[in-house]
XYZ file of C-alpha atoms in Angstrom:
739
model
C 74.367 71.903 102.162
C 78.019 70.754 102.388
C 80.231 71.913 105.240
C 83.262 74.037 104.405
C 86.163 71.775 105.373
C 89.638 72.766 106.485
C 92.134 70.306 107.943
C 94.983 71.178 110.254
C 98.290 70.635 108.465
C 101.185 70.341 110.940
C 104.637 71.764 110.379
C 106.550 69.759 107.796
C 109.983 70.332 109.319
C 111.588 71.038 112.663
C 112.296 74.683 113.564
C 115.730 76.013 112.712
C 117.795 78.798 114.197
C 119.649 80.717 111.500
C 123.044 82.184 112.397
C 121.534 85.690 112.061
C 120.610 87.097 115.494
C 121.634 83.859 117.176
C 125.361 83.372 116.548
C 125.969 86.484 114.449
C 124.934 89.992 115.540
C 123.188 88.581 118.581
C 121.379 91.090 120.799
C 119.937 90.133 124.183
C 116.197 89.669 124.035
C 115.723 89.457 120.265
C 116.261 86.399 118.098
C 114.916 84.615 115.056
C 113.849 81.107 114.137
C 112.557 79.635 110.904
C 108.998 79.934 112.295
C 108.921 83.201 114.208
C 110.811 85.915 116.060
C 111.269 85.765 119.815
C 111.340 88.512 122.415
C 112.960 87.537 125.715
C 112.571 83.892 124.729
C 108.867 84.097 123.854
C 107.417 83.967 120.328
C 106.048 87.286 119.052
C 104.497 88.562 115.847
C 105.863 92.097 115.424
C 103.893 94.873 113.747
C 106.072 97.403 111.949
C 104.854 100.676 110.511
C 106.709 102.862 108.036
C 107.219 106.517 108.938
C 109.774 108.799 107.296
C 111.245 111.183 109.831
C 112.491 113.489 107.075
C 108.913 113.830 105.769
C 107.401 114.630 109.183
C 107.954 117.863 111.152
C 110.305 117.198 114.033
C 107.865 118.618 116.564
C 105.379 115.934 115.469
C 107.652 112.921 115.866
C 106.537 111.980 119.371
C 102.842 112.492 118.639
C 103.122 110.352 115.490
C 104.901 107.622 117.410
C 102.167 107.625 120.025
C 99.518 107.402 117.308
C 101.415 104.383 115.990
C 101.535 102.846 119.452
C 97.779 103.297 119.896
C 97.400 101.536 116.546
C 99.277 98.508 117.854
C 102.566 99.128 116.033
C 105.541 97.684 117.906
C 108.417 98.334 115.470
C 109.219 101.556 113.599
C 110.464 101.226 110.034
C 112.042 104.184 108.270
C 114.024 104.935 105.142
C 117.138 107.058 105.537
C 117.040 108.867 102.202
C 120.514 109.788 100.930
C 118.888 112.493 98.807
C 117.346 114.151 101.864
C 120.585 114.110 103.830
C 123.334 114.898 101.326
C 121.930 117.078 98.522
C 125.447 118.472 98.039
C 128.509 116.304 98.310
C 130.600 117.020 101.352
C 127.787 118.903 103.086
C 125.658 116.294 104.853
C 122.588 117.524 106.700
C 121.329 115.921 109.875
C 119.554 118.948 111.274
C 115.841 119.560 111.917
C 113.615 116.893 110.381
C 116.735 115.120 109.102
C 118.182 114.422 112.559
C 118.103 110.652 112.378
C 119.890 110.283 115.703
C 117.274 112.354 117.491
C 114.530 110.363 115.778
C 116.042 107.086 116.963
C 116.290 108.528 120.460
C 112.592 109.453 120.324
C 111.728 105.921 119.207
C 113.759 104.412 122.034
C 112.185 106.743 124.600
C 108.737 105.667 123.390
C 109.679 102.001 123.633
C 109.988 101.075 119.948
C 112.448 98.867 118.119
C 113.575 100.332 114.791
C 114.382 98.896 111.382
C 116.379 101.483 109.452
C 116.262 101.091 105.682
C 119.623 102.501 104.650
C 119.590 102.004 100.887
C 121.695 103.370 99.313
C 118.886 103.091 96.731
C 115.563 103.301 98.547
C 112.980 104.701 96.180
C 109.928 105.540 98.299
C 108.901 107.834 95.413
C 111.991 109.998 95.929
C 113.901 111.330 92.925
C 116.497 108.962 91.492
C 115.263 106.363 93.968
C 116.853 108.413 96.730
C 120.216 109.047 95.097
C 121.310 112.678 95.357
C 121.580 114.256 91.926
C 125.361 114.355 92.207
C 125.384 110.580 92.781
C 122.919 109.967 89.954
C 125.108 112.065 87.621
C 128.365 110.406 88.660
C 130.098 108.317 85.944
C 129.662 105.040 87.839
C 127.669 101.851 87.397
C 125.018 102.410 90.014
C 123.781 99.599 92.240
C 126.706 97.352 91.327
C 130.095 96.471 92.774
C 131.765 99.127 90.600
C 134.550 100.385 92.931
C 133.791 104.002 92.050
C 130.160 103.543 93.080
C 131.113 101.658 96.240
C 133.343 104.540 97.265
C 130.314 106.854 97.173
C 128.252 104.353 99.146
C 130.972 103.983 101.779
C 130.990 107.744 102.178
C 127.210 107.765 102.767
C 127.234 104.805 105.143
C 129.994 106.424 107.201
C 128.051 109.680 107.446
C 124.918 107.831 108.516
C 126.765 105.586 110.969
C 128.241 108.610 112.731
C 124.706 109.798 113.463
C 123.448 106.377 114.548
C 126.463 105.611 116.759
C 125.637 104.375 120.236
C 122.036 103.555 119.379
C 120.553 100.074 119.116
C 118.741 98.996 115.962
C 116.626 95.882 115.573
C 117.178 95.694 111.841
C 118.878 97.197 108.811
C 117.458 96.889 105.317
C 119.973 96.779 102.501
C 119.006 98.337 99.167
C 115.427 97.930 97.890
C 113.934 95.867 95.088
C 117.276 94.582 93.851
C 116.480 91.358 92.032
C 119.541 89.783 90.502
C 122.651 90.789 92.447
C 122.980 88.779 95.646
C 126.697 89.444 95.598
C 126.130 93.199 95.650
C 123.886 92.859 98.699
C 126.728 91.061 100.463
C 129.075 93.871 99.483
C 126.670 96.457 100.900
C 126.439 94.487 104.125
C 130.226 94.449 104.376
C 130.416 98.194 103.736
C 127.727 98.904 106.328
C 129.590 96.822 108.909
C 132.851 98.583 108.081
C 131.143 101.936 108.649
C 129.962 100.823 112.086
C 126.362 99.879 111.334
C 125.044 96.643 112.805
C 121.798 94.989 113.886
C 120.609 91.468 114.742
C 118.369 91.450 111.661
C 119.633 92.284 108.169
C 116.702 92.415 105.762
C 116.068 92.718 102.046
C 112.956 92.915 99.912
C 112.229 89.516 98.380
C 109.395 90.172 95.945
C 109.760 89.981 92.204
C 111.669 86.698 92.310
C 114.623 88.394 93.965
C 117.835 86.412 94.262
C 119.109 86.950 97.790
C 122.255 85.711 99.515
C 121.212 82.745 101.634
C 121.577 83.186 105.413
C 122.825 86.759 105.016
C 119.509 88.637 104.711
C 116.019 88.024 106.093
C 113.651 88.024 103.056
C 110.627 90.317 103.471
C 107.549 90.465 101.246
C 104.746 92.907 100.476
C 101.168 93.131 99.339
C 99.151 95.932 97.744
C 95.529 95.606 96.642
C 95.903 98.340 94.016
C 98.690 100.587 92.846
C 99.639 103.604 90.813
C 102.393 101.756 88.945
C 100.189 100.180 86.266
C 98.833 101.987 83.213
C 95.806 104.252 83.446
C 93.721 102.033 81.188
C 94.830 98.748 82.787
C 92.195 96.574 84.468
C 92.521 95.557 88.108
C 95.712 93.545 87.853
C 95.865 89.924 89.075
C 98.949 90.801 91.147
C 96.705 93.120 93.180
C 93.698 90.819 93.244
C 95.635 87.845 94.593
C 96.144 89.573 97.930
C 92.436 89.246 98.730
C 92.764 85.439 98.777
C 94.326 83.126 101.343
C 97.457 81.591 99.899
C 100.886 80.280 100.790
C 102.502 82.188 97.913
C 104.368 85.168 99.344
C 106.201 86.493 96.320
C 104.554 89.346 94.399
C 105.691 89.969 90.824
C 103.774 93.240 90.628
C 105.482 95.480 93.173
C 108.021 97.657 91.412
C 107.301 96.009 88.066
C 107.161 99.393 86.309
C 110.866 99.871 87.047
C 111.868 96.546 85.539
C 109.637 96.461 82.471
C 112.672 96.070 80.248
C 113.826 92.991 82.156
C 112.337 89.533 81.682
C 109.929 88.335 84.334
C 111.608 86.400 87.109
C 110.096 83.205 88.522
C 108.401 83.544 91.893
C 110.373 82.239 94.840
C 109.238 80.514 98.003
C 110.257 81.809 101.429
C 113.634 80.580 102.605
C 113.497 77.504 104.879
C 115.747 79.427 107.275
C 113.313 82.291 107.792
C 109.589 82.671 108.516
C 107.235 84.372 106.038
C 107.256 88.072 106.899
C 106.308 91.369 105.326
C 107.644 94.912 105.305
C 105.269 96.430 102.734
C 101.651 95.575 103.285
C 99.810 98.467 101.717
C 98.801 100.811 104.524
C 97.248 102.869 101.725
C 98.519 103.953 98.335
C 100.317 106.937 96.840
C 98.656 108.910 94.062
C 100.319 109.306 90.684
C 99.043 111.741 88.098
C 97.945 109.117 85.581
C 96.458 106.640 88.098
C 94.859 107.586 91.422
C 93.866 104.589 93.562
C 91.988 105.331 96.771
C 91.907 102.182 98.921
C 89.168 102.008 101.530
C 89.835 101.116 105.150
C 88.346 97.685 104.515
C 90.565 97.193 101.445
C 93.645 97.822 103.572
C 92.450 95.676 106.474
C 91.451 92.743 104.260
C 94.961 92.322 102.885
C 96.573 92.504 106.327
C 93.979 90.090 107.737
C 94.653 87.649 104.922
C 98.390 87.639 105.566
C 97.813 86.706 109.203
C 95.676 83.784 108.070
C 98.384 82.835 105.570
C 100.899 82.360 108.374
C 102.578 85.754 108.650
C 105.270 85.971 111.309
C 105.674 89.743 110.929
C 103.141 92.342 109.775
C 104.936 95.313 108.180
C 103.121 98.293 106.597
C 104.111 100.836 103.988
C 103.105 103.544 104.711
C 101.681 103.701 108.209
C 102.137 107.463 108.597
C 102.153 109.835 105.632
C 104.198 113.009 105.312
C 105.373 115.865 103.134
C 108.357 115.760 100.796
C 111.217 118.185 101.251
C 110.833 120.515 98.235
C 112.355 119.292 95.007
C 112.927 115.676 96.047
C 109.974 113.773 94.593
C 110.082 111.276 91.742
C 108.608 112.394 88.418
C 108.786 112.104 84.656
C 111.526 114.726 84.779
C 113.779 112.260 86.593
C 112.945 109.430 84.193
C 110.401 107.748 86.465
C 107.344 106.315 84.668
C 104.960 108.075 87.066
C 104.515 111.749 87.913
C 104.056 112.113 91.672
C 102.840 115.088 93.692
C 105.863 117.322 94.437
C 105.048 117.743 98.132
C 102.114 115.718 99.449
C 102.845 112.136 100.504
C 99.654 111.356 102.407
C 99.510 107.808 100.994
C 95.935 107.399 102.312
C 97.788 105.958 105.316
C 96.301 105.073 108.717
C 97.905 108.322 109.904
C 97.592 110.899 107.152
C 100.004 113.598 106.062
C 98.335 116.094 108.419
C 98.397 113.734 111.390
C 94.718 112.792 111.516
C 93.672 109.146 111.610
C 91.919 107.450 108.704
C 89.428 104.611 108.995
C 92.100 101.972 108.466
C 93.673 102.851 111.822
C 90.605 101.482 113.627
C 90.392 98.255 111.625
C 94.105 97.542 111.793
C 94.448 98.250 115.504
C 91.928 95.489 116.196
C 94.127 93.055 114.281
C 97.225 94.276 116.101
C 95.600 93.930 119.523
C 94.803 90.350 118.515
C 98.448 89.740 117.555
C 99.699 91.196 120.833
C 97.415 88.979 122.904
C 97.504 85.776 120.875
C 100.754 86.180 118.922
C 102.823 83.920 121.211
C 100.389 81.069 120.555
C 99.645 81.999 116.943
C 103.338 82.047 116.045
C 103.488 78.320 116.828
C 100.489 77.599 114.569
C 101.042 76.788 110.893
C 98.532 77.965 108.331
C 96.247 75.435 106.648
C 94.157 76.099 103.542
C 90.740 74.494 102.962
C 89.972 71.479 100.817
C 88.002 73.585 98.333
C 89.734 76.776 97.325
C 88.904 79.500 94.786
C 89.754 78.586 91.207
C 91.453 81.903 90.540
C 91.200 85.644 91.059
C 87.955 85.779 89.068
C 86.192 83.429 91.486
C 83.599 85.371 93.497
C 81.597 82.330 94.625
C 83.989 80.203 96.675
C 84.326 81.398 100.254
C 87.810 82.459 101.316
C 88.962 81.087 104.669
C 91.970 79.527 106.359
C 93.035 77.953 109.651
C 95.952 78.565 111.968
C 96.178 75.799 114.526
C 98.507 73.690 116.618
C 96.222 70.717 116.100
C 94.330 71.275 119.353
C 93.313 74.941 119.277
C 93.576 77.822 116.867
C 91.739 80.454 114.855
C 89.512 80.270 111.815
C 90.047 83.225 109.461
C 87.353 84.387 107.032
C 87.909 87.098 104.435
C 84.984 88.027 102.234
C 85.837 91.409 100.776
C 87.537 92.860 97.758
C 87.312 96.200 95.928
C 86.252 96.872 92.325
C 84.444 93.550 91.825
C 81.741 93.217 94.522
C 81.254 89.923 96.297
C 77.761 88.594 97.031
C 76.653 87.566 100.492
C 77.684 83.949 101.024
C 74.703 81.849 102.116
C 74.561 78.614 104.100
C 78.064 78.733 105.590
C 79.025 76.124 108.132
C 82.591 75.004 108.797
C 84.074 71.610 109.631
C 87.517 72.068 111.164
C 89.544 68.833 111.354
C 92.018 68.980 114.222
C 94.400 66.255 115.405
C 91.951 64.272 117.501
C 88.537 65.713 116.751
C 86.385 67.697 114.358
C 84.762 70.986 115.247
C 81.636 72.076 113.403
C 80.617 75.714 113.664
C 78.261 77.435 113.909
C 75.515 75.094 115.100
C 73.366 76.028 112.095
C 74.406 77.393 108.685
C 74.613 81.170 108.476
C 75.091 83.877 105.882
C 78.493 85.540 105.651
C 77.792 89.128 104.524
C 80.059 90.750 101.958
C 82.638 92.828 103.783
C 83.238 90.286 106.545
C 86.705 89.889 108.072
C 86.642 87.406 110.935
C 89.046 85.496 113.189
C 87.090 83.025 115.287
C 88.805 81.363 118.250
C 88.752 77.573 118.565
C 89.565 75.606 121.699
C 90.326 78.490 124.062
C 90.905 77.644 127.723
C 88.334 79.684 129.663
C 89.319 79.342 133.297
C 89.629 75.565 133.205
C 86.741 75.092 130.765
C 87.303 74.654 127.054
C 85.533 77.242 124.927
C 85.003 75.175 121.776
C 84.409 78.130 119.468
C 83.003 81.645 119.190
C 81.496 83.227 116.051
C 83.028 86.636 116.823
C 86.530 87.928 116.159
C 89.074 87.534 118.929
C 90.473 90.889 120.051
C 92.390 90.488 123.323
C 92.448 88.863 126.750
C 92.068 91.012 129.852
C 93.680 89.777 133.077
C 92.134 90.156 136.487
C 90.249 88.221 139.110
C 88.236 86.874 136.203
C 90.037 86.392 132.873
C 88.047 88.015 130.087
C 88.203 86.948 126.442
C 87.218 89.972 124.351
C 85.771 89.492 120.872
C 84.154 91.822 118.362
C 80.910 91.056 116.544
C 80.907 91.034 112.748
C 77.964 92.975 111.334
C 75.196 90.623 110.230
C 76.642 87.488 111.835
C 74.812 86.058 114.861
C 77.100 85.519 117.837
C 77.149 82.140 119.524
C 79.663 80.068 121.409
C 80.055 76.462 122.494
C 81.298 75.065 125.788
C 81.488 71.291 126.142
C 79.387 70.914 123.011
C 76.569 73.063 124.418
C 75.807 76.036 122.200
C 74.846 79.423 123.638
C 73.580 82.413 121.696
C 74.831 85.841 122.766
C 73.749 89.403 122.161
C 76.805 91.568 121.566
C 77.085 94.027 124.425
C 79.494 96.037 126.541
C 78.647 93.696 129.427
C 80.304 90.247 129.534
C 78.744 86.827 129.925
C 80.148 84.235 132.319
C 81.473 81.114 130.600
C 83.112 79.462 133.614
C 83.805 80.045 137.266
C 86.926 82.040 136.424
C 86.360 83.440 132.920
C 84.077 85.867 131.094
C 83.345 86.393 127.419
C 82.881 90.000 126.267
C 81.548 90.377 122.719
C 81.558 94.013 121.694
C 78.911 95.129 119.168
C 80.010 95.837 115.612
C 78.537 99.318 116.079
C 81.308 100.282 118.542
C 84.193 98.517 116.786
C 85.729 101.733 115.449
C 85.759 103.144 119.001
C 87.795 100.240 120.430
C 91.331 100.941 121.689
C 93.649 98.466 123.409
C 96.756 99.368 125.372
C 98.476 96.096 124.535
C 101.283 96.548 127.081
C 98.918 96.899 130.022
C 95.927 95.040 128.548
C 93.614 98.001 129.094
C 90.497 98.144 126.908
C 88.986 101.537 126.087
C 85.937 102.762 124.215
C 86.070 106.264 122.758
C 84.898 107.897 119.549
C 87.779 110.371 119.949
C 91.412 109.668 119.136
C 93.327 108.132 122.025
C 97.063 107.850 122.557
C 99.149 106.979 125.606
C 102.653 107.731 126.702
C 105.247 105.109 127.734
C 103.791 105.139 131.246
C 100.299 104.402 129.942
C 98.806 107.858 130.655
C 95.992 108.315 128.139
C 95.325 111.476 126.128
C 92.178 112.100 124.095
C 92.185 114.501 121.165
C 88.784 115.867 120.257
C 86.865 118.645 118.538
C 83.904 118.140 120.858
C 83.175 119.894 124.149
C 84.400 116.977 126.222
C 85.805 113.562 125.287
C 83.996 110.464 126.419
C 86.549 107.829 127.347
C 85.573 104.602 129.069
C 87.797 101.796 130.291
C 86.822 98.211 131.041
C 87.053 97.321 134.714
C 85.415 94.762 136.971
C 82.918 93.472 134.442
C 81.911 96.720 132.756
C 83.032 100.040 131.312
C 83.582 103.029 133.585
C 84.323 106.624 132.671
C 87.935 107.799 132.658
C 88.230 111.298 134.135
C 89.944 113.647 131.686
C 91.246 117.158 132.277
C 92.283 120.207 130.288
C 95.361 122.250 131.084
C 93.791 125.254 129.307
C 90.165 126.395 129.334
C 89.342 126.395 125.605
C 87.374 123.551 124.081
C 87.650 121.906 120.683
C 85.844 123.463 117.764
C 84.379 122.708 114.355
C 83.553 125.675 112.134
C 82.970 126.487 108.489
C 85.531 128.428 106.526
C 84.887 130.351 103.349
C 86.445 130.018 99.903
C 86.203 133.148 97.730
C 87.103 132.935 94.057
C 89.698 135.632 93.392
C 90.886 134.465 89.990
C 89.019 132.362 87.498
C 90.690 129.519 85.642
C 92.874 130.884 82.886
C 91.022 129.134 80.071
C 89.902 125.740 78.881
C 92.202 122.994 80.121
C 93.482 120.383 77.680
C 92.484 116.745 77.918
C 96.120 115.781 78.487
C 99.492 117.452 79.042
C 101.698 114.985 77.231
C 103.108 111.565 77.988
C 106.259 109.902 79.166
C 106.859 106.191 78.856
C 103.236 105.819 77.745
C 101.738 107.515 80.813
C 100.065 110.894 81.207
C 102.234 113.702 82.505
C 101.197 116.223 85.108
C 100.921 119.843 83.940
C 104.090 121.887 84.205
C 104.438 124.579 86.835
C 103.994 127.256 84.168
C 100.805 125.682 82.829
C 99.448 125.313 86.351
C 100.074 128.999 87.079
C 98.366 130.007 83.854
C 95.239 127.843 84.088
C 94.533 127.243 87.786
C 91.706 129.059 89.541
C 92.613 130.776 92.813
C 90.457 130.864 95.949
C 91.132 132.931 99.026
C 90.343 130.979 102.188
C 88.956 132.730 105.240
C 88.997 130.886 108.568
C 87.600 131.738 111.974
C 90.293 132.332 114.568
C 91.050 129.419 116.884
C 92.331 129.688 120.451
C 96.102 129.415 120.474
C 96.118 126.179 122.469
C 94.129 124.218 119.874
C 95.690 122.248 117.053
C 94.092 123.524 113.849
C 93.316 121.622 110.650
C 91.337 122.409 107.544
C 89.347 119.827 105.633
C 88.931 120.773 101.985
C 86.193 119.134 99.927
C 87.039 119.877 96.323
C 87.068 118.531 92.779
C 89.413 119.164 89.883
C 92.768 117.891 88.680
C 95.677 119.313 90.656
C 95.564 121.596 93.693
C 98.082 123.485 95.778
C 97.640 125.156 99.145
C 99.748 128.254 99.682
C 100.518 130.245 102.813
C 101.706 133.782 102.088
C 102.386 132.723 98.519
C 104.455 129.647 99.453
C 103.163 126.234 98.380
C 103.015 124.078 101.527
C 101.426 120.913 100.113
C 99.591 119.645 97.052
C 97.218 116.978 95.832
C 96.009 115.140 92.735
C 92.231 114.827 93.026
C 90.871 111.320 93.625
C 87.487 112.144 95.107
C 88.630 112.258 98.734
C 88.734 115.183 101.130
C 92.068 116.882 101.728
C 93.206 117.600 105.290
C 96.026 120.028 106.086
C 97.621 120.894 109.428
C 97.621 124.672 109.764
C 100.505 124.662 112.238
C 102.680 122.481 110.070
C 101.838 124.587 107.024
C 103.145 127.661 108.819
C 99.768 129.360 108.960
C 99.117 132.010 111.614
C 96.294 134.511 112.066
C 96.776 137.187 109.467
C 98.487 134.850 106.982
C 97.274 134.764 103.408
C 95.811 131.328 102.683
C 95.051 130.521 99.066
C 93.847 127.381 97.299
C 94.922 126.953 93.669
C 92.886 124.422 91.685
C 93.421 123.302 88.099
C 90.204 122.057 86.458
C 90.048 118.496 85.125
C 88.837 118.006 81.549
C 85.856 115.648 81.262
C 87.732 113.633 78.654
C 90.865 113.207 80.744
C 92.374 109.707 80.385
C 93.629 109.561 83.992
C 92.289 106.678 86.095
C 89.964 107.688 88.915
C 87.952 105.778 91.518
C 84.437 105.036 90.312
C 82.660 107.778 92.276
C 85.180 110.389 91.180
C 84.950 109.212 87.566
C 81.157 109.468 87.701
C 81.396 113.031 88.987
C 83.836 113.947 86.254
C 81.660 112.448 83.534
C 78.693 114.393 84.870
C 80.505 117.705 84.534
C 80.029 120.070 81.607
C 83.334 119.977 79.783
C 85.551 120.267 82.842
C 85.330 119.815 86.589
C 86.215 122.497 89.124
C 84.597 122.856 92.539
C 85.338 123.810 96.122
C 82.446 122.209 97.952
C 83.305 123.013 101.555
C 86.020 124.303 103.847
C 85.847 122.987 107.393
C 88.024 124.148 110.265
C 88.837 121.637 112.999
C 90.284 122.755 116.294
C 91.446 119.785 118.330
C 91.969 119.971 122.065
C 94.088 117.467 123.985
C 92.692 116.054 127.222
C 95.088 113.984 129.352
C 93.874 111.412 131.793
C 93.273 112.999 135.188
């Protein structure tokens, strides 16, 4: 057996301080270097999450922000869609869900920095890329320095600036996916300044070989493991597959490629030497187009984010982090010339926080990474990324283990990523690592081990444990808890034995909720893999919780549990163990789970066709008229919930396209991809006595749309066409604040 060798590679140049945020647009407390961002003079690795205020009910803004905080998000990122705000020229709308000023106030009250993505062209699957129709139809050369176009942009920027006035922004993104007009980006920056918009960070998307004006914008990258923007019959594209490997290549030629298919491919670019490698669009999930319906798993999402940290990321930014619902008539589609038909209303994105406001599995996996960044980010930011001596030969390589090192030459973290979708990886046998640091080599573990498929690990090396050096731990670092005894908290990886070394002496550990003493002043707590999804970390106060229910906390740290059970079990770590947190209810009713009933009231209108036409080579969604003619209709009956509970329905169904209607009004919709569909009853406008109907269009067995493997298998097993409503579940969630 040969050890897996990785050698620490020090920085190749001295850190630089770009004019941005330092001499120009400086703001106390926030600045930028070529290696990392600083907060109050200390290195940090921010975590930004995308949420679109105009796609989320205003009364949910604070609860969404708190769900983002409990997920470890520290910066809010949001598009300001011109289309949502100014559908008619001269009549801007900043009311209700569109009140950007109120949203920024909510973010500030909750303690978040904000990056506002002002466009004018944003995309985000909005029609015309976010241009109002009257702008799209104007006789101007869009997205250029055409004076007639710039006059329209100046009008928009002035309207937006009036709403933002007096509020502090951490960043402003100019345009989106503009590849070959650095001069136009400078013009947009000038126009934004003239309107009164400013921030210490001016950003731009850098993927696709984008030419950006040096020093004037902070280049940000992305990474999606699958996407709707390739053809239905396309294999898993290398531009998706590459994100499951450790690499120092940050450019991605695949994102947005469907909108530049007529343009020649642009060469990939390296990050600017003035700025650190950073992201704004790590796939927090994926939108669903009609012709192609990816459904990333929680592990798919987490693996890409984990890999970017190992690659040297100085900023983890997700798109989307919280899903939402489109204002009617604003989505992108074939009708607007977009290559992909999107759902008119639903924009769930399979995000960590779904359209309805319930958490998906990725929230749990990502919040562990983000707790790690909060605790170790100041040290990690100073650590360059080093790749191993033997690396995979390409995206087809499923035999060479994927790992990387971030180190300062004396201590650091070993990252392992052994997961990818679509093409399963085997368990990797006989793994043992030799990490070459500046003055010594570290071999771990003591004996070779098997790395199971699905493993994501970040093992600490050379951690100071109360005056004693902890050489290494074969469990993922999570956080450090202060107190009379400092506690290093790690999480076990399923199937990997936990051991640690102090002074060259190896100790085996059983993962537990009780710590082991590693020195006179420090403990090591290795949580079992079985409780990993129940781990929550208040990163501001370094409080560690265990709860199977959803937890959030307000700016003062007061915890609230949301549950459908009789009583939430919330435990907090204190004095060497977990103790129960007393919770209380302001109202007497408890959470509830109940079955609803779906009654067929109108059969499908006839056999559905295999396809409904094409645009730009891709299948089109059925028209509204065809949907009305052919869809089956089910009446949904739900038990009544107490008024103080937050009600949701979970719909298990199969078919092609579905709409949920309240009193005849479509409130949201879905293209079927094999997953359950969750809808907030309150946000849908449902009340006792409302008519609730589910309209489902069958899917022809021969349909050429791309589906996840399990959904495709179900379709192929159907007799001619697929139509089913398998279950309707009612969830009533009660909120329990900390007593």
